[in-house]
Coordinates of C-alpha atoms in Angstrom, one line a residue:
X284 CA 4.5 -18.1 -1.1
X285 CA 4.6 -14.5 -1.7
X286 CA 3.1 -12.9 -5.0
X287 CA 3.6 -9.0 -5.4
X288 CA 3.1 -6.4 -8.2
X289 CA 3.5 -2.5 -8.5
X290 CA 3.0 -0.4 -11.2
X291 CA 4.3 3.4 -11.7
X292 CA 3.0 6.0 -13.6
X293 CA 3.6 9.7 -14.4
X294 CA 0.1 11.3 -15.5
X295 CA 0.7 14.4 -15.8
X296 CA 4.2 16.1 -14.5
X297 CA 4.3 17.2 -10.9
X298 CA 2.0 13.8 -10.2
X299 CA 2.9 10.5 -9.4
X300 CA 1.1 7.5 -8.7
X301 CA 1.7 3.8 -7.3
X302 CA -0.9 0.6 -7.4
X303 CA 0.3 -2.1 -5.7
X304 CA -0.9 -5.6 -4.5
X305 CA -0.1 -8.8 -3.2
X306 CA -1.1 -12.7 -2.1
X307 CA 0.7 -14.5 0.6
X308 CA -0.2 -18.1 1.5
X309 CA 1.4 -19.6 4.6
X310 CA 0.9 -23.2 5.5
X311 CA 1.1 -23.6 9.3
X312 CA 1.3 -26.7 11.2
X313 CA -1.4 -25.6 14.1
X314 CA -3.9 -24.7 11.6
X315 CA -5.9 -27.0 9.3
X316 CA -5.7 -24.8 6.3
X317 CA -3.5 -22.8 4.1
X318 CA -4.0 -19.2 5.2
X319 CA -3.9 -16.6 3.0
X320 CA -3.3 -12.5 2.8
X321 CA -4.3 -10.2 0.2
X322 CA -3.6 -6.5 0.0
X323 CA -3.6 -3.7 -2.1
X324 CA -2.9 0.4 -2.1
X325 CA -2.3 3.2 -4.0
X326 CA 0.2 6.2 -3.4
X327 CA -0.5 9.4 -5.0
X328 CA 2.5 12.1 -4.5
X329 CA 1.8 15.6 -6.3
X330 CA 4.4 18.7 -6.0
X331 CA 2.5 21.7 -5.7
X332 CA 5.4 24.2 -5.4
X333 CA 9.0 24.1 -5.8
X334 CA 9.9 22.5 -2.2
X335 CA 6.1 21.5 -1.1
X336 CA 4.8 18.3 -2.3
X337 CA 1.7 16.4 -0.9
X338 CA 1.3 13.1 -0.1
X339 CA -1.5 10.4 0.0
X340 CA -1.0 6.5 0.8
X341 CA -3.9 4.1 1.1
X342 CA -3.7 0.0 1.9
X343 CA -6.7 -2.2 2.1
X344 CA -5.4 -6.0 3.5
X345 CA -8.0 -9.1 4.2
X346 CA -7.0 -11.7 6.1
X347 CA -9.7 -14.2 7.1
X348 CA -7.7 -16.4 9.5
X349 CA -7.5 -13.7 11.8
X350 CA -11.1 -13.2 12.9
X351 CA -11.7 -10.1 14.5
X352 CA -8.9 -8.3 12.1
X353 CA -9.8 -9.3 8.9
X354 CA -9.8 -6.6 7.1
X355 CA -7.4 -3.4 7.7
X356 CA -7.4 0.0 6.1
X357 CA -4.7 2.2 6.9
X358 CA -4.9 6.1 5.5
X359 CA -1.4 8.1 5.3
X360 CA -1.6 11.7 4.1
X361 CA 1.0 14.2 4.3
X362 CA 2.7 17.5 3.7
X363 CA 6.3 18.1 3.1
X364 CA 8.5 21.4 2.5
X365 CA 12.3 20.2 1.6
X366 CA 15.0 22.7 2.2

């Protein structure tokens, strides 16, 4: 089972932002209970010129069946010029 949301939002006009989540529960046959994944982010993506925009992605995931990796960050951040 997979459950996923995202929601969208234009604050203010060269900014955009993204909230997302999600819950997946797997049953597998070697283990003795259902495991299940949760994660969540945001995205934030601002123009700051007429071709440069900036970038920012963030996603937090927990995962307790995996001891030793239960819980992940991962940071993206970026700079783009579009020609």
């Amino acid at each position: 089972q997979l459950y996923s949301g995202r929601l969208g939002l234009d604050p203010v006009g060269p900014l955009h932002i993204d909230f997302n989540g999600a819950i997946r529960r797997e049953d597998n046959p070697n283990a003795t209970t259902m495991q299940t994944s949760t994660w969540y982010g945001v995205d934030l993506d601002a123009s700051i010129a007429r071709a440069w925009f900036v970038s920012f992605s963030g996603l937090r995931q927990k995962d307790p069946a995996n001891p030793g990796t239960s819980t992940t960050t991962q940071l993206y951040g970026s700079v783009t010029w579009r020609f």
